[in-house]
Amino acid sequence: MSTKTRGITLVKLGGSVITDKGHAFTARLDTIYRLAEEIHHSIHDCDLRLIVGHGGGSFPHTVAQKHATQRGITGSESCRGIALVQEAAARLNRIVVKALIKSGLNAISIQPSGAAISENSRIVKWDLDVVERLLDCNLVPVVYGDVSIDLGQGCCILSTEEIFRYFAAKLPVERIVIGSNVNGIFDKDPNIFQDAQQIPLITPEKFDQVLCFLGKSTGIDVTGGMRSKVAALLEIVKRKNSIKCSIIDITRPKNLEDALCGRKIIGTTIQG
Ligand code: IPE
């Protein structure tokens, strides 16, 4: 199959996996380098057309919280916040892109704050022509949770899932893999409740039920925790029911590679 006709896979490296959310500006370098290797193997062994996204973790979340960037331009310090949040997000992005390049991949950074326009914290405009052309050249575009200009409130924060929501509406996306530090979605927070039950499959009938019990994430999170992220994923599969989305634990070595290559691993599948 030619490069252009193959469907696109979107993969997210969660901020809680690639950084230590308890310590500001602390990247988990070993994990990032391992995940970069796994992505490299899967692209080569399983012939994927892949866009990588990654969360911000302890890089931009803390800065955004301090400046309340998610609430928009509210005072004279807000623009300083925009500058500092994009710097923090881009700093982690450089680390991820460097690891992907070191693994042998031709990764290239795409800066959401320099490309997207949002309204009510949702992307409404972003010319993805360049992303498609990069894919056609066998480059691996790398996007990330970032700050964005917002037509309503001045600025907002975009999660990687919101970026994926927009990409899935505009590009021939066939699969989304969300790499987390837990095995998918649970009916309670598995870090707190020992009897939390993992949900293997979420179909449209279960959407409302799932959103009800999903809480906010632990630690600082300006993008609304798991609830708003899963809401974005549900919206994607509702809109295009051909897209299969899975949430998996990528702290376990080989899980990401197996998932990307279509091998069955434990996690939650969301299907429309
Ligand atoms: C967060 O992006 C972006 C900023 C705070 C600027 P995500 O929402 O995708 O990141 P994680 O996975 O929660 O860290």
mmCIF file of C-alpha atoms and ligand atoms in Angstrom:
data_model
loop_
_atom_site.group_PDB
_atom_site.id
_atom_site.type_symbol
_atom_site.label_atom_id
_atom_site.label_comp_id
_atom_site.label_asym_id
_atom_site.label_seq_id
_atom_site.Cartn_x
_atom_site.Cartn_y
_atom_site.Cartn_z
ATOM 1 C CA MET A 1 0.000 0.000 0.000
ATOM 2 C CA SER A 2 1.365 3.462 -0.810
ATOM 3 C CA THR A 3 2.220 5.851 2.011
ATOM 4 C CA LYS A 4 -0.636 8.163 1.055
ATOM 5 C CA THR A 5 -3.408 5.576 1.235
ATOM 6 C CA ARG A 6 -2.491 4.037 4.573
ATOM 7 C CA GLY A 7 -4.575 5.291 7.512
ATOM 8 C CA ILE A 8 -2.918 7.352 10.208
ATOM 9 C CA THR A 9 -2.293 6.203 13.771
ATOM 10 C CA LEU A 10 -2.175 8.838 16.521
ATOM 11 C CA VAL A 11 -0.228 7.888 19.624
ATOM 12 C CA LYS A 12 -0.007 9.836 22.881
ATOM 13 C CA LEU A 13 2.746 9.552 25.452
ATOM 14 C CA GLY A 14 0.980 10.694 28.628
ATOM 15 C CA GLY A 15 2.550 13.462 30.689
ATOM 16 C CA SER A 16 2.359 11.311 33.839
ATOM 17 C CA VAL A 17 4.458 8.666 32.108
ATOM 18 C CA ILE A 18 7.180 10.811 30.581
ATOM 19 C CA THR A 19 7.570 13.203 33.524
ATOM 20 C CA ASP A 20 7.446 13.000 37.289
ATOM 21 C CA LYS A 21 4.285 14.992 38.019
ATOM 22 C CA GLY A 22 5.330 15.466 41.632
ATOM 23 C CA HIS A 23 8.460 17.413 40.687
ATOM 24 C CA ALA A 24 8.414 20.416 38.376
ATOM 25 C CA PHE A 25 10.410 20.120 35.154
ATOM 26 C CA THR A 26 11.460 16.524 35.767
ATOM 27 C CA ALA A 27 11.547 14.355 32.659
ATOM 28 C CA ARG A 28 11.764 10.553 32.931
ATOM 29 C CA LEU A 29 14.555 10.227 30.417
ATOM 30 C CA ASP A 30 14.935 6.429 30.570
ATOM 31 C CA THR A 31 11.231 6.013 29.902
ATOM 32 C CA ILE A 32 11.249 8.551 27.053
ATOM 33 C CA TYR A 33 14.211 6.807 25.379
ATOM 34 C CA ARG A 34 12.593 3.365 25.810
ATOM 35 C CA LEU A 35 9.297 4.595 24.332
ATOM 36 C CA ALA A 36 11.148 6.220 21.426
ATOM 37 C CA GLU A 37 12.772 2.836 20.658
ATOM 38 C CA GLU A 38 9.397 1.092 20.827
ATOM 39 C CA ILE A 39 7.878 3.640 18.437
ATOM 40 C CA HIS A 40 10.827 3.206 16.099
ATOM 41 C CA HIS A 41 10.451 -0.596 16.077
ATOM 42 C CA SER A 42 6.715 -0.433 15.487
ATOM 43 C CA ILE A 43 6.996 2.017 12.581
ATOM 44 C CA HIS A 44 9.575 -0.167 10.886
ATOM 45 C CA ASP A 45 8.246 -3.619 11.715
ATOM 46 C CA CYS A 46 4.569 -2.814 11.294
ATOM 47 C CA ASP A 47 4.687 -0.219 8.530
ATOM 48 C CA LEU A 48 2.803 2.563 10.304
ATOM 49 C CA ARG A 49 1.944 6.105 9.319
ATOM 50 C CA LEU A 50 2.253 7.698 12.720
ATOM 51 C CA ILE A 51 1.772 11.056 14.414
ATOM 52 C CA VAL A 52 3.162 11.237 17.934
ATOM 53 C CA GLY A 53 1.629 13.475 20.580
ATOM 54 C CA HIS A 54 2.751 13.927 24.138
ATOM 55 C CA GLY A 55 1.406 15.458 27.306
ATOM 56 C CA GLY A 56 3.024 18.186 29.315
ATOM 57 C CA GLY A 57 3.247 16.564 32.746
ATOM 58 C CA SER A 58 5.299 18.533 35.231
ATOM 59 C CA PHE A 59 6.598 20.955 32.599
ATOM 60 C CA PRO A 60 3.731 23.237 31.437
ATOM 61 C CA HIS A 61 1.004 22.171 33.893
ATOM 62 C CA THR A 62 2.691 23.870 36.861
ATOM 63 C CA VAL A 63 3.404 27.070 34.918
ATOM 64 C CA ALA A 64 -0.117 27.171 33.449
ATOM 65 C CA GLN A 65 -1.601 26.674 36.926
ATOM 66 C CA LYS A 66 0.458 29.539 38.314
ATOM 67 C CA HIS A 67 -0.707 31.932 35.584
ATOM 68 C CA ALA A 68 -4.243 30.455 35.285
ATOM 69 C CA THR A 69 -3.608 30.265 31.540
ATOM 70 C CA GLN A 70 -6.540 27.846 31.087
ATOM 71 C CA ARG A 71 -8.883 30.687 32.172
ATOM 72 C CA GLY A 72 -7.775 33.035 29.407
ATOM 73 C CA ILE A 73 -6.307 36.519 29.284
ATOM 74 C CA THR A 74 -7.535 37.961 32.559
ATOM 75 C CA GLY A 75 -4.887 40.516 33.501
ATOM 76 C CA SER A 76 -1.591 42.176 32.705
ATOM 77 C CA GLU A 77 0.421 39.036 33.585
ATOM 78 C CA SER A 78 -1.562 36.680 31.320
ATOM 79 C CA CYS A 79 0.625 37.216 28.249
ATOM 80 C CA ARG A 80 3.703 36.486 30.319
ATOM 81 C CA GLY A 81 1.957 33.225 31.243
ATOM 82 C CA ILE A 82 1.367 32.363 27.570
ATOM 83 C CA ALA A 83 5.066 32.848 26.822
ATOM 84 C CA LEU A 84 6.187 30.785 29.822
ATOM 85 C CA VAL A 85 3.716 27.950 29.214
ATOM 86 C CA GLN A 86 4.765 27.559 25.576
ATOM 87 C CA GLU A 87 8.412 27.585 26.658
ATOM 88 C CA ALA A 88 7.797 24.862 29.255
ATOM 89 C CA ALA A 89 5.782 22.724 26.815
ATOM 90 C CA ALA A 90 8.367 23.155 24.047
ATOM 91 C CA ARG A 91 11.215 22.305 26.437
ATOM 92 C CA LEU A 92 9.734 18.850 27.059
ATOM 93 C CA ASN A 93 8.981 18.513 23.359
ATOM 94 C CA ARG A 94 12.655 19.034 22.497
ATOM 95 C CA ILE A 95 13.558 16.173 24.842
ATOM 96 C CA VAL A 96 10.987 13.842 23.238
ATOM 97 C CA VAL A 97 11.946 14.778 19.679
ATOM 98 C CA LYS A 98 15.634 14.319 20.483
ATOM 99 C CA ALA A 99 14.934 10.808 21.808
ATOM 100 C CA LEU A 100 12.895 9.909 18.712
ATOM 101 C CA ILE A 101 15.667 11.165 16.434
ATOM 102 C CA LYS A 102 18.258 9.238 18.451
ATOM 103 C CA SER A 103 16.184 6.069 17.959
ATOM 104 C CA GLY A 104 16.597 6.560 14.200
ATOM 105 C CA LEU A 105 13.234 8.151 13.392
ATOM 106 C CA ASN A 106 12.931 11.348 11.365
ATOM 107 C CA ALA A 107 10.830 13.126 13.969
ATOM 108 C CA ILE A 108 9.822 16.739 13.506
ATOM 109 C CA SER A 109 8.250 19.058 16.015
ATOM 110 C CA ILE A 110 4.938 20.775 15.241
ATOM 111 C CA GLN A 111 4.237 23.644 17.625
ATOM 112 C CA PRO A 112 0.472 23.834 18.368
ATOM 113 C CA SER A 113 0.686 27.339 19.914
ATOM 114 C CA GLY A 114 2.168 28.632 16.661
ATOM 115 C CA ALA A 115 -0.375 26.930 14.420
ATOM 116 C CA ALA A 116 -3.798 26.466 16.049
ATOM 117 C CA ILE A 117 -6.609 28.928 16.721
ATOM 118 C CA SER A 118 -9.188 27.922 19.305
ATOM 119 C CA GLU A 119 -12.567 28.994 20.588
ATOM 120 C CA ASN A 120 -13.952 27.906 23.971
ATOM 121 C CA SER A 121 -10.824 25.768 24.399
ATOM 122 C CA ARG A 122 -11.542 23.822 21.191
ATOM 123 C CA ILE A 123 -9.409 24.107 18.081
ATOM 124 C CA VAL A 124 -11.349 25.766 15.258
ATOM 125 C CA LYS A 125 -8.564 26.449 12.755
ATOM 126 C CA TRP A 126 -5.256 24.746 11.939
ATOM 127 C CA ASP A 127 -3.919 24.157 8.448
ATOM 128 C CA LEU A 128 -2.797 20.523 8.491
ATOM 129 C CA ASP A 129 -1.426 20.529 4.953
ATOM 130 C CA VAL A 130 2.110 20.623 6.301
ATOM 131 C CA VAL A 131 1.438 17.656 8.614
ATOM 132 C CA GLU A 132 0.175 15.564 5.682
ATOM 133 C CA ARG A 133 3.149 16.507 3.546
ATOM 134 C CA LEU A 134 5.561 15.605 6.331
ATOM 135 C CA LEU A 135 3.882 12.199 6.625
ATOM 136 C CA ASP A 136 4.191 11.722 2.872
ATOM 137 C CA CYS A 137 7.960 12.282 3.269
ATOM 138 C CA ASN A 138 8.048 9.563 5.952
ATOM 139 C CA LEU A 139 8.718 12.100 8.675
ATOM 140 C CA VAL A 140 7.106 11.635 12.080
ATOM 141 C CA PRO A 141 5.248 14.782 13.198
ATOM 142 C CA VAL A 142 5.325 15.327 16.959
ATOM 143 C CA VAL A 143 2.632 17.504 18.575
ATOM 144 C CA TYR A 144 2.064 18.194 22.253
ATOM 145 C CA GLY A 145 -0.269 19.743 24.809
ATOM 146 C CA ASP A 146 0.301 23.482 24.574
ATOM 147 C CA VAL A 147 -1.186 26.949 25.018
ATOM 148 C CA SER A 148 -3.304 28.364 22.179
ATOM 149 C CA ILE A 149 -4.809 31.666 21.108
ATOM 150 C CA ASP A 150 -8.552 31.515 21.885
ATOM 151 C CA LEU A 151 -11.065 33.709 20.026
ATOM 152 C CA GLY A 152 -13.288 33.904 23.086
ATOM 153 C CA GLN A 153 -11.200 34.176 26.239
ATOM 154 C CA GLY A 154 -7.902 35.212 24.672
ATOM 155 C CA CYS A 155 -5.928 32.060 25.365
ATOM 156 C CA CYS A 156 -6.539 28.493 26.483
ATOM 157 C CA ILE A 157 -4.745 25.221 27.097
ATOM 158 C CA LEU A 158 -4.989 22.417 24.573
ATOM 159 C CA SER A 159 -4.600 18.842 25.735
ATOM 160 C CA THR A 160 -3.096 16.309 23.349
ATOM 161 C CA GLU A 161 -6.540 14.661 23.200
ATOM 162 C CA GLU A 162 -8.104 17.925 21.982
ATOM 163 C CA ILE A 163 -5.402 18.116 19.310
ATOM 164 C CA PHE A 164 -6.207 14.495 18.354
ATOM 165 C CA ARG A 165 -9.930 15.349 18.223
ATOM 166 C CA TYR A 166 -9.191 18.020 15.628
ATOM 167 C CA PHE A 167 -6.729 15.830 13.689
ATOM 168 C CA ALA A 168 -9.229 12.944 13.612
ATOM 169 C CA ALA A 169 -11.833 15.251 12.063
ATOM 170 C CA LYS A 170 -9.447 16.522 9.374
ATOM 171 C CA LEU A 171 -7.105 13.620 8.550
ATOM 172 C CA PRO A 172 -7.624 9.958 7.571
ATOM 173 C CA VAL A 173 -7.037 8.702 11.114
ATOM 174 C CA GLU A 174 -7.852 5.044 11.723
ATOM 175 C CA ARG A 175 -6.471 4.388 15.178
ATOM 176 C CA ILE A 176 -5.632 6.242 18.386
ATOM 177 C CA VAL A 177 -3.450 4.813 21.132
ATOM 178 C CA ILE A 178 -3.348 6.721 24.421
ATOM 179 C CA GLY A 179 -0.349 5.741 26.528
ATOM 180 C CA SER A 180 -1.099 6.133 30.211
ATOM 181 C CA ASN A 181 0.290 4.905 33.530
ATOM 182 C CA VAL A 182 -2.740 2.662 34.128
ATOM 183 C CA ASN A 183 -4.315 -0.169 32.115
ATOM 184 C CA GLY A 184 -7.144 1.917 30.706
ATOM 185 C CA ILE A 185 -10.296 3.269 32.313
ATOM 186 C CA PHE A 186 -11.497 2.065 35.695
ATOM 187 C CA ASP A 187 -14.804 2.541 37.498
ATOM 188 C CA LYS A 188 -12.884 4.208 40.374
ATOM 189 C CA ASP A 189 -9.399 5.645 40.731
ATOM 190 C CA PRO A 190 -7.151 2.523 40.805
ATOM 191 C CA ASN A 191 -4.438 4.480 42.635
ATOM 192 C CA ILE A 192 -6.814 4.978 45.576
ATOM 193 C CA PHE A 193 -9.311 2.078 45.491
ATOM 194 C CA GLN A 194 -8.045 -1.493 45.518
ATOM 195 C CA ASP A 195 -11.364 -2.842 44.244
ATOM 196 C CA ALA A 196 -11.367 -0.596 41.165
ATOM 197 C CA GLN A 197 -12.554 -2.534 38.112
ATOM 198 C CA GLN A 198 -10.983 -2.056 34.713
ATOM 199 C CA ILE A 199 -13.436 -1.566 31.819
ATOM 200 C CA PRO A 200 -12.242 -3.501 28.746
ATOM 201 C CA LEU A 201 -14.670 -2.037 26.185
ATOM 202 C CA ILE A 202 -16.605 1.211 26.054
ATOM 203 C CA THR A 203 -19.344 1.464 23.436
ATOM 204 C CA PRO A 204 -21.757 4.401 22.868
ATOM 205 C CA GLU A 205 -24.350 2.992 25.297
ATOM 206 C CA LYS A 206 -21.807 3.281 28.096
ATOM 207 C CA PHE A 207 -20.531 6.780 27.232
ATOM 208 C CA ASP A 208 -22.633 8.752 29.757
ATOM 209 C CA GLN A 209 -22.074 6.213 32.506
ATOM 210 C CA VAL A 210 -18.297 6.382 31.994
ATOM 211 C CA LEU A 211 -18.190 10.184 32.057
ATOM 212 C CA CYS A 212 -20.137 10.183 35.344
ATOM 213 C CA PHE A 213 -17.567 8.263 37.323
ATOM 214 C CA LEU A 214 -14.437 9.689 35.754
ATOM 215 C CA GLY A 215 -12.788 12.101 38.094
ATOM 216 C CA LYS A 216 -10.086 14.683 37.919
ATOM 217 C CA SER A 217 -6.502 13.521 37.859
ATOM 218 C CA THR A 218 -4.325 13.601 40.928
ATOM 219 C CA GLY A 219 -1.708 16.388 41.022
ATOM 220 C CA ILE A 220 -1.800 19.583 39.028
ATOM 221 C CA ASP A 221 -3.734 19.234 35.787
ATOM 222 C CA VAL A 222 -5.023 22.259 33.931
ATOM 223 C CA THR A 223 -6.619 20.244 31.121
ATOM 224 C CA GLY A 224 -9.432 18.806 33.215
ATOM 225 C CA GLY A 225 -7.971 15.422 34.137
ATOM 226 C CA MET A 226 -9.099 12.101 32.687
ATOM 227 C CA ARG A 227 -12.735 13.211 32.331
ATOM 228 C CA SER A 228 -12.237 15.874 29.686
ATOM 229 C CA LYS A 229 -9.644 13.748 27.890
ATOM 230 C CA VAL A 230 -11.962 10.756 27.659
ATOM 231 C CA ALA A 231 -14.786 13.105 26.584
ATOM 232 C CA ALA A 232 -12.628 14.194 23.639
ATOM 233 C CA LEU A 233 -11.963 10.543 22.731
ATOM 234 C CA LEU A 234 -15.662 9.659 22.960
ATOM 235 C CA GLU A 235 -16.439 12.563 20.660
ATOM 236 C CA ILE A 236 -13.906 11.281 18.142
ATOM 237 C CA VAL A 237 -15.317 7.753 17.949
ATOM 238 C CA LYS A 238 -18.912 9.025 17.971
ATOM 239 C CA ARG A 239 -18.145 11.170 14.952
ATOM 240 C CA LYS A 240 -16.159 8.547 13.050
ATOM 241 C CA ASN A 241 -17.067 5.071 14.207
ATOM 242 C CA SER A 242 -14.340 3.540 12.047
ATOM 243 C CA ILE A 243 -11.718 4.918 14.461
ATOM 244 C CA LYS A 244 -10.597 2.532 17.155
ATOM 245 C CA CYS A 245 -9.188 4.081 20.283
ATOM 246 C CA SER A 246 -7.337 2.308 23.068
ATOM 247 C CA ILE A 247 -5.981 3.440 26.418
ATOM 248 C CA ILE A 248 -3.076 1.346 27.624
ATOM 249 C CA ASP A 249 -0.356 1.262 30.246
ATOM 250 C CA ILE A 250 2.912 2.242 28.578
ATOM 251 C CA THR A 251 4.968 2.132 31.759
ATOM 252 C CA ARG A 252 5.260 -1.615 31.038
ATOM 253 C CA PRO A 253 8.025 -2.258 28.518
ATOM 254 C CA LYS A 254 6.836 -3.490 25.092
ATOM 255 C CA ASN A 255 3.172 -2.590 25.705
ATOM 256 C CA LEU A 256 3.331 0.421 23.403
ATOM 257 C CA GLU A 257 5.107 -1.500 20.652
ATOM 258 C CA ASP A 258 2.647 -4.400 20.924
ATOM 259 C CA ALA A 259 -0.355 -2.084 20.848
ATOM 260 C CA LEU A 260 0.952 -0.144 17.849
ATOM 261 C CA CYS A 261 1.588 -3.382 15.979
ATOM 262 C CA GLY A 262 -1.972 -4.523 16.669
ATOM 263 C CA ARG A 263 -1.061 -7.255 19.170
ATOM 264 C CA LYS A 264 -3.638 -7.711 21.898
ATOM 265 C CA ILE A 265 -2.733 -6.191 25.239
ATOM 266 C CA ILE A 266 -4.734 -5.309 28.337
ATOM 267 C CA GLY A 267 -6.400 -1.901 28.189
ATOM 268 C CA THR A 268 -9.647 -0.121 27.446
ATOM 269 C CA THR A 269 -10.942 0.026 23.892
ATOM 270 C CA ILE A 270 -13.345 2.814 22.970
ATOM 271 C CA GLN A 271 -15.441 2.211 19.886
ATOM 272 C CA GLY A 272 -18.293 4.179 18.349
HETATM 273 C C1 IPE B 1 -1.111 19.630 28.766
HETATM 274 O O1 IPE B 1 -1.302 18.662 27.777
HETATM 275 C C2 IPE B 1 -0.665 20.905 28.150
HETATM 276 C C3 IPE B 1 -0.380 22.041 29.037
HETATM 277 C C4 IPE B 1 -0.572 22.080 30.307
HETATM 278 C C5 IPE B 1 0.180 23.206 28.390
HETATM 279 P P1 IPE B 1 -1.951 17.240 28.142
HETATM 280 O O2 IPE B 1 -3.246 17.462 28.858
HETATM 281 O O3 IPE B 1 -2.015 16.459 26.880
HETATM 282 O O4 IPE B 1 -0.862 16.653 29.126
HETATM 283 P P2 IPE B 1 -0.875 15.540 30.263
HETATM 284 O O5 IPE B 1 -0.871 14.209 29.613
HETATM 285 O O6 IPE B 1 -2.134 15.756 31.099
HETATM 286 O O7 IPE B 1 0.361 15.829 31.031
#
